[in-house]
Structure formats: structure tokens, C-alpha cells
Amino acid sequence: NAGVMQNPRHLVRRRGQEARLRCSPMKGHSHVYWYRQLPEEGLKFMVYLQKENIIDESGMPKERFSAEFPKEGPSILRIQQVVRGDSAAYFCASSATGSGNQPQHFGDGTRLSIL
Amino acid sequence: DQQVKQNSPSLSVQEGRISILNCDYTNSMFDYFLWYKKYPAEGPTFLISISSIKDKNEDGRFTVFLNKSAKHLSLHIVPSQPGDSAVYFCAAFMDSNYQLIWGAGTKLIIKP
């Protein structure tokens, strides 16, 4: 399967714990995006990364959230000290370029539940 | 401020007929518009896109029309098939800020 791979598919955390979401982009893609979807809503942009660089994190909360895309390995979205409001589906997408003429391709998401 | 709006939460269409999904936007600076289809518990799947300099793009059963003066686009599916039942999202993209801006989605139900 050469698609975008996200794991885990489901993640349950207690309030105050840390959540780590992983994303491996499609083969040949070096542009990674993270989105969050709340129930009955569209996806909301969080962060855009290229290898080892954060290009745009304007959609990401300033506190508790961080993202990285290291030279080797998957992109990681990290949420520290989770709260109930962090419960959502988190989707990762990748593209070959950062331009709109190359569509973003999505993984199946990680559903984060906070107890 | 919702820049991309899909005003119909759901749409029901008879199998074999045309499905028309609508989307309005407010920002004239968008460079591309994209349609994605989403099944429950899966990620969005790219369907078709259109550049802001075009007014129509066709791919098989799917055609997207763009009316820039009205800031409106639509997705036509002909003929509609049972497998088309899903949530359809309209999204807009500006090359200058990399983000896909999403509508809230329209749930399409194809009746047999």
C-alpha cells in the first residue's frame, strides 16, 4: 500500500497524558499536512511541514501541540497534557509539491478519545 | 469567518440520475478548488479539482463547474451510483499559504 499511513487508528488517553500521532507520507512525497476534524464539521488546517522544517503552523494551538517531520521516519503530531477538547479525528495528508495543482492525499486518520 | 460554505448538509438522489453538489466561497484569491469524497472511518479521497483560471473540468462521471463572478462551484455526478453515497467536501487552496480551506460537507445518499 503506497498510500498515506497513519497510526494508531484509534488512541485513548486520560486527561493530562501525552498523545503521539504518526504519519508516513506517500512514497515520493516530501510535503506533509495535519488537519483536525470535529464531529459534523469540515477539516481544519493545523500545520504544514517539509522534511526537517515547519513551513506553516498557523492553525496549531500555541500551547501543548507540536509537530515534526524528521529527516528519517514519519511525521509526528504531539499533544501534551491532553484535555477533553482534544478529542477529534486527526488527519495527515501528503503531496508531491506544495502547490494546489498537486492534490493532497489523505490517510485514514487517528481518532483520539480523551477520557 | 467561513471562507468555504456548503449550505446543504444532505442530498438524496435516485440511482442513475444526476447529483449536483454546491459550494460557495468568499475569497477571490483562491487558486484551486478541490472536491473530496469521504466514507465513515476513512480519510478523504481526492476526486477532482479545478484551477481558478478555468470554468470547467471533467473526469469520467465527475464534472466541476466554476463561476467566479458568483464565487460558486458545483460538482456534477452523472449517472449517480450507489457507491457514490458518501460525504462530499469542497476545499479551496491558495498557493501563497498552502492551506486547504474546507467546507462542512454534504452527505449524498443515492437511492436504489
Short mmCIF file of N, CA and C in Angstrom, two decimals, chain A residues 19-106:
data_model
loop_
_atom_site.label_atom_id
_atom_site.label_comp_id
_atom_site.label_asym_id
_atom_site.label_seq_id
_atom_site.Cartn_x
_atom_site.Cartn_y
_atom_site.Cartn_z
N ALA A 19 -0.28 12.46 23.85
CA ALA A 19 -0.70 11.69 22.67
C ALA A 19 0.31 11.93 21.55
N ARG A 20 0.72 10.84 20.91
CA ARG A 20 1.64 10.92 19.76
C ARG A 20 0.99 10.25 18.57
N LEU A 21 0.83 11.03 17.50
CA LEU A 21 0.20 10.54 16.29
C LEU A 21 1.26 10.52 15.20
N ARG A 22 1.29 9.42 14.46
CA ARG A 22 2.33 9.26 13.45
C ARG A 22 1.76 9.22 12.03
N CYS A 23 2.56 9.71 11.11
CA CYS A 23 2.13 9.77 9.71
C CYS A 23 3.30 9.52 8.79
N SER A 24 3.16 8.51 7.94
CA SER A 24 4.15 8.26 6.89
C SER A 24 3.55 8.69 5.56
N PRO A 25 4.17 9.65 4.87
CA PRO A 25 3.57 10.15 3.63
C PRO A 25 3.68 9.13 2.51
N MET A 26 2.99 9.43 1.43
CA MET A 26 3.10 8.60 0.23
C MET A 26 4.55 8.61 -0.26
N LYS A 27 4.93 7.54 -0.90
CA LYS A 27 6.28 7.44 -1.44
C LYS A 27 6.53 8.58 -2.41
N GLY A 28 7.65 9.26 -2.22
CA GLY A 28 7.99 10.36 -3.13
C GLY A 28 7.45 11.70 -2.70
N HIS A 29 6.62 11.72 -1.67
CA HIS A 29 6.06 12.99 -1.18
C HIS A 29 6.91 13.52 -0.03
N SER A 30 7.22 14.81 -0.10
CA SER A 30 8.02 15.40 0.97
C SER A 30 7.26 16.51 1.70
N HIS A 31 5.98 16.70 1.34
CA HIS A 31 5.16 17.75 1.96
C HIS A 31 4.08 17.07 2.78
N VAL A 32 4.00 17.42 4.05
CA VAL A 32 3.05 16.79 4.97
C VAL A 32 2.20 17.87 5.64
N TYR A 33 0.92 17.56 5.76
CA TYR A 33 -0.03 18.48 6.37
C TYR A 33 -0.80 17.72 7.45
N TRP A 34 -1.14 18.40 8.53
CA TRP A 34 -2.01 17.83 9.56
C TRP A 34 -3.29 18.66 9.65
N TYR A 35 -4.41 17.93 9.75
CA TYR A 35 -5.73 18.56 9.89
C TYR A 35 -6.45 17.92 11.07
N ARG A 36 -7.39 18.67 11.62
CA ARG A 36 -8.23 18.15 12.69
C ARG A 36 -9.69 18.27 12.26
N GLN A 37 -10.46 17.24 12.57
CA GLN A 37 -11.89 17.29 12.25
C GLN A 37 -12.70 17.02 13.51
N LEU A 38 -13.56 17.97 13.83
CA LEU A 38 -14.53 17.77 14.91
C LEU A 38 -15.82 17.21 14.30
N PRO A 39 -16.66 16.55 15.08
CA PRO A 39 -17.90 15.97 14.54
C PRO A 39 -18.74 17.00 13.80
N GLU A 40 -19.29 16.60 12.68
CA GLU A 40 -20.19 17.43 11.87
C GLU A 40 -19.51 18.68 11.29
N GLU A 41 -18.21 18.71 11.27
CA GLU A 41 -17.50 19.86 10.71
C GLU A 41 -16.54 19.42 9.61
N GLY A 42 -16.08 20.38 8.84
CA GLY A 42 -15.02 20.10 7.87
C GLY A 42 -13.68 20.02 8.57
N LEU A 43 -12.67 19.68 7.80
CA LEU A 43 -11.33 19.60 8.36
C LEU A 43 -10.76 21.00 8.58
N LYS A 44 -9.96 21.14 9.61
CA LYS A 44 -9.31 22.43 9.90
C LYS A 44 -7.80 22.24 9.85
N PHE A 45 -7.15 23.07 9.06
CA PHE A 45 -5.69 23.01 8.91
C PHE A 45 -5.00 23.27 10.24
N MET A 46 -3.96 22.48 10.49
CA MET A 46 -3.15 22.70 11.69
C MET A 46 -1.73 23.14 11.33
N VAL A 47 -1.02 22.31 10.55
CA VAL A 47 0.39 22.58 10.32
C VAL A 47 0.81 21.97 9.00
N TYR A 48 1.81 22.61 8.38
CA TYR A 48 2.39 22.15 7.11
C TYR A 48 3.90 22.03 7.31
N LEU A 49 4.43 20.84 6.95
CA LEU A 49 5.85 20.59 7.16
C LEU A 49 6.48 20.03 5.89
N GLN A 50 7.73 20.36 5.70
CA GLN A 50 8.58 19.63 4.77
C GLN A 50 9.66 18.97 5.62
N LYS A 51 10.46 18.15 5.00
CA LYS A 51 11.48 17.42 5.76
C LYS A 51 12.30 18.38 6.64
N GLU A 52 12.24 18.15 7.94
CA GLU A 52 13.02 18.88 8.95
C GLU A 52 12.60 20.35 9.10
N ASN A 53 11.55 20.78 8.42
CA ASN A 53 11.14 22.18 8.52
C ASN A 53 9.64 22.30 8.75
N ILE A 54 9.27 23.22 9.63
CA ILE A 54 7.87 23.61 9.76
C ILE A 54 7.67 24.84 8.88
N ILE A 55 6.79 24.72 7.90
CA ILE A 55 6.58 25.81 6.95
C ILE A 55 5.48 26.75 7.46
N ASP A 56 4.41 26.18 7.98
CA ASP A 56 3.27 26.97 8.42
C ASP A 56 2.59 26.24 9.57
N GLU A 57 2.59 26.83 10.73
CA GLU A 57 1.91 26.21 11.88
C GLU A 57 0.81 27.13 12.40
N SER A 58 0.28 27.94 11.53
CA SER A 58 -0.69 28.96 11.96
C SER A 58 -2.00 28.37 12.48
N GLY A 59 -2.29 27.12 12.13
CA GLY A 59 -3.54 26.51 12.59
C GLY A 59 -3.39 25.69 13.85
N MET A 60 -2.22 25.65 14.39
CA MET A 60 -1.95 24.80 15.54
C MET A 60 -2.01 25.63 16.82
N PRO A 61 -2.67 25.13 17.87
CA PRO A 61 -2.68 25.87 19.15
C PRO A 61 -1.25 26.13 19.62
N LYS A 62 -1.05 27.28 20.23
CA LYS A 62 0.31 27.69 20.62
C LYS A 62 0.86 26.82 21.73
N GLU A 63 -0.01 26.31 22.57
CA GLU A 63 0.45 25.52 23.71
C GLU A 63 0.06 24.06 23.53
N ARG A 64 0.87 23.19 24.05
CA ARG A 64 0.65 21.75 24.15
C ARG A 64 0.79 20.99 22.83
N PHE A 65 0.69 21.65 21.71
CA PHE A 65 0.75 20.97 20.41
C PHE A 65 2.10 21.24 19.75
N SER A 66 2.68 20.19 19.17
CA SER A 66 3.89 20.37 18.38
C SER A 66 3.91 19.34 17.27
N ALA A 67 4.68 19.62 16.22
CA ALA A 67 4.76 18.69 15.09
C ALA A 67 6.18 18.69 14.58
N GLU A 68 6.58 17.54 14.04
CA GLU A 68 7.90 17.44 13.45
C GLU A 68 7.83 16.48 12.27
N PHE A 69 8.80 16.63 11.39
CA PHE A 69 8.94 15.73 10.24
C PHE A 69 10.44 15.55 10.05
N PRO A 70 11.01 14.57 10.76
CA PRO A 70 12.47 14.42 10.75
C PRO A 70 12.99 13.91 9.42
N LYS A 71 14.29 13.99 9.27
CA LYS A 71 14.93 13.54 8.03
C LYS A 71 14.61 12.07 7.77
N GLU A 72 14.62 11.28 8.82
CA GLU A 72 14.28 9.86 8.71
C GLU A 72 13.05 9.58 9.57
N GLY A 73 12.14 8.80 9.05
CA GLY A 73 10.99 8.41 9.85
C GLY A 73 9.77 9.24 9.58
N PRO A 74 8.67 8.89 10.27
CA PRO A 74 7.38 9.54 10.00
C PRO A 74 7.29 10.93 10.59
N SER A 75 6.28 11.66 10.17
CA SER A 75 5.92 12.91 10.83
C SER A 75 5.18 12.58 12.12
N ILE A 76 5.41 13.38 13.15
CA ILE A 76 4.77 13.15 14.45
C ILE A 76 4.00 14.41 14.85
N LEU A 77 2.75 14.21 15.24
CA LEU A 77 1.97 15.27 15.88
C LEU A 77 1.87 14.90 17.35
N ARG A 78 2.33 15.80 18.21
CA ARG A 78 2.41 15.51 19.64
C ARG A 78 1.50 16.46 20.40
N ILE A 79 0.68 15.89 21.26
CA ILE A 79 -0.20 16.71 22.10
C ILE A 79 0.13 16.39 23.55
N GLN A 80 0.59 17.37 24.26
CA GLN A 80 0.95 17.17 25.66
C GLN A 80 -0.23 17.56 26.56
N GLN A 81 -0.31 16.91 27.71
CA GLN A 81 -1.33 17.23 28.73
C GLN A 81 -2.71 17.35 28.10
N VAL A 82 -3.14 16.27 27.48
CA VAL A 82 -4.39 16.32 26.71
C VAL A 82 -5.57 16.68 27.59
N VAL A 83 -6.55 17.36 26.95
CA VAL A 83 -7.80 17.74 27.60
C VAL A 83 -8.94 17.18 26.77
N ARG A 84 -10.15 17.19 27.36
CA ARG A 84 -11.31 16.60 26.68
C ARG A 84 -11.53 17.21 25.30
N GLY A 85 -11.27 18.51 25.19
CA GLY A 85 -11.50 19.20 23.92
C GLY A 85 -10.57 18.77 22.80
N ASP A 86 -9.54 17.98 23.12
CA ASP A 86 -8.64 17.48 22.08
C ASP A 86 -9.23 16.27 21.36
N SER A 87 -10.31 15.73 21.87
CA SER A 87 -10.95 14.58 21.22
C SER A 87 -11.42 14.98 19.83
N ALA A 88 -10.93 14.27 18.84
CA ALA A 88 -11.22 14.60 17.44
C ALA A 88 -10.59 13.54 16.56
N ALA A 89 -10.86 13.66 15.25
CA ALA A 89 -10.13 12.85 14.27
C ALA A 89 -9.01 13.72 13.71
N TYR A 90 -7.82 13.18 13.69
CA TYR A 90 -6.66 13.92 13.18
C TYR A 90 -6.21 13.24 11.88
N PHE A 91 -6.20 14.03 10.81
CA PHE A 91 -5.83 13.50 9.50
C PHE A 91 -4.51 14.09 9.06
N CYS A 92 -3.74 13.24 8.42
CA CYS A 92 -2.48 13.66 7.81
C CYS A 92 -2.65 13.55 6.30
N ALA A 93 -2.05 14.48 5.58
CA ALA A 93 -2.06 14.43 4.12
C ALA A 93 -0.64 14.67 3.63
N SER A 94 -0.38 14.20 2.42
CA SER A 94 0.92 14.49 1.82
C SER A 94 0.73 14.88 0.36
N SER A 95 1.69 15.60 -0.17
CA SER A 95 1.65 15.96 -1.58
C SER A 95 3.07 15.98 -2.12
N ALA A 96 3.16 15.93 -3.45
CA ALA A 96 4.48 15.91 -4.09
C ALA A 96 5.11 17.30 -4.07
N THR A 97 4.27 18.32 -4.19
CA THR A 97 4.75 19.70 -4.10
C THR A 97 3.83 20.45 -3.17
N GLY A 98 4.13 21.69 -2.89
CA GLY A 98 3.26 22.49 -2.03
C GLY A 98 2.24 23.28 -2.81
N SER A 99 2.09 22.95 -4.10
CA SER A 99 1.18 23.71 -4.94
C SER A 99 -0.18 23.04 -5.03
N GLY A 100 -1.20 23.84 -5.27
CA GLY A 100 -2.55 23.31 -5.39
C GLY A 100 -2.79 22.48 -6.62
N ASN A 101 -1.88 22.51 -7.58
CA ASN A 101 -2.09 21.68 -8.76
C ASN A 101 -1.67 20.23 -8.53
N GLN A 102 -1.13 19.95 -7.34
CA GLN A 102 -0.85 18.58 -6.92
C GLN A 102 -1.70 18.33 -5.68
N PRO A 103 -2.78 17.58 -5.80
CA PRO A 103 -3.70 17.45 -4.66
C PRO A 103 -3.05 16.75 -3.46
N GLN A 104 -3.56 17.08 -2.31
CA GLN A 104 -3.12 16.41 -1.09
C GLN A 104 -3.86 15.09 -0.97
N HIS A 105 -3.12 14.06 -0.59
CA HIS A 105 -3.69 12.73 -0.41
C HIS A 105 -3.68 12.40 1.07
N PHE A 106 -4.79 11.85 1.54
CA PHE A 106 -5.01 11.71 2.97
C PHE A 106 -4.87 10.27 3.47
#
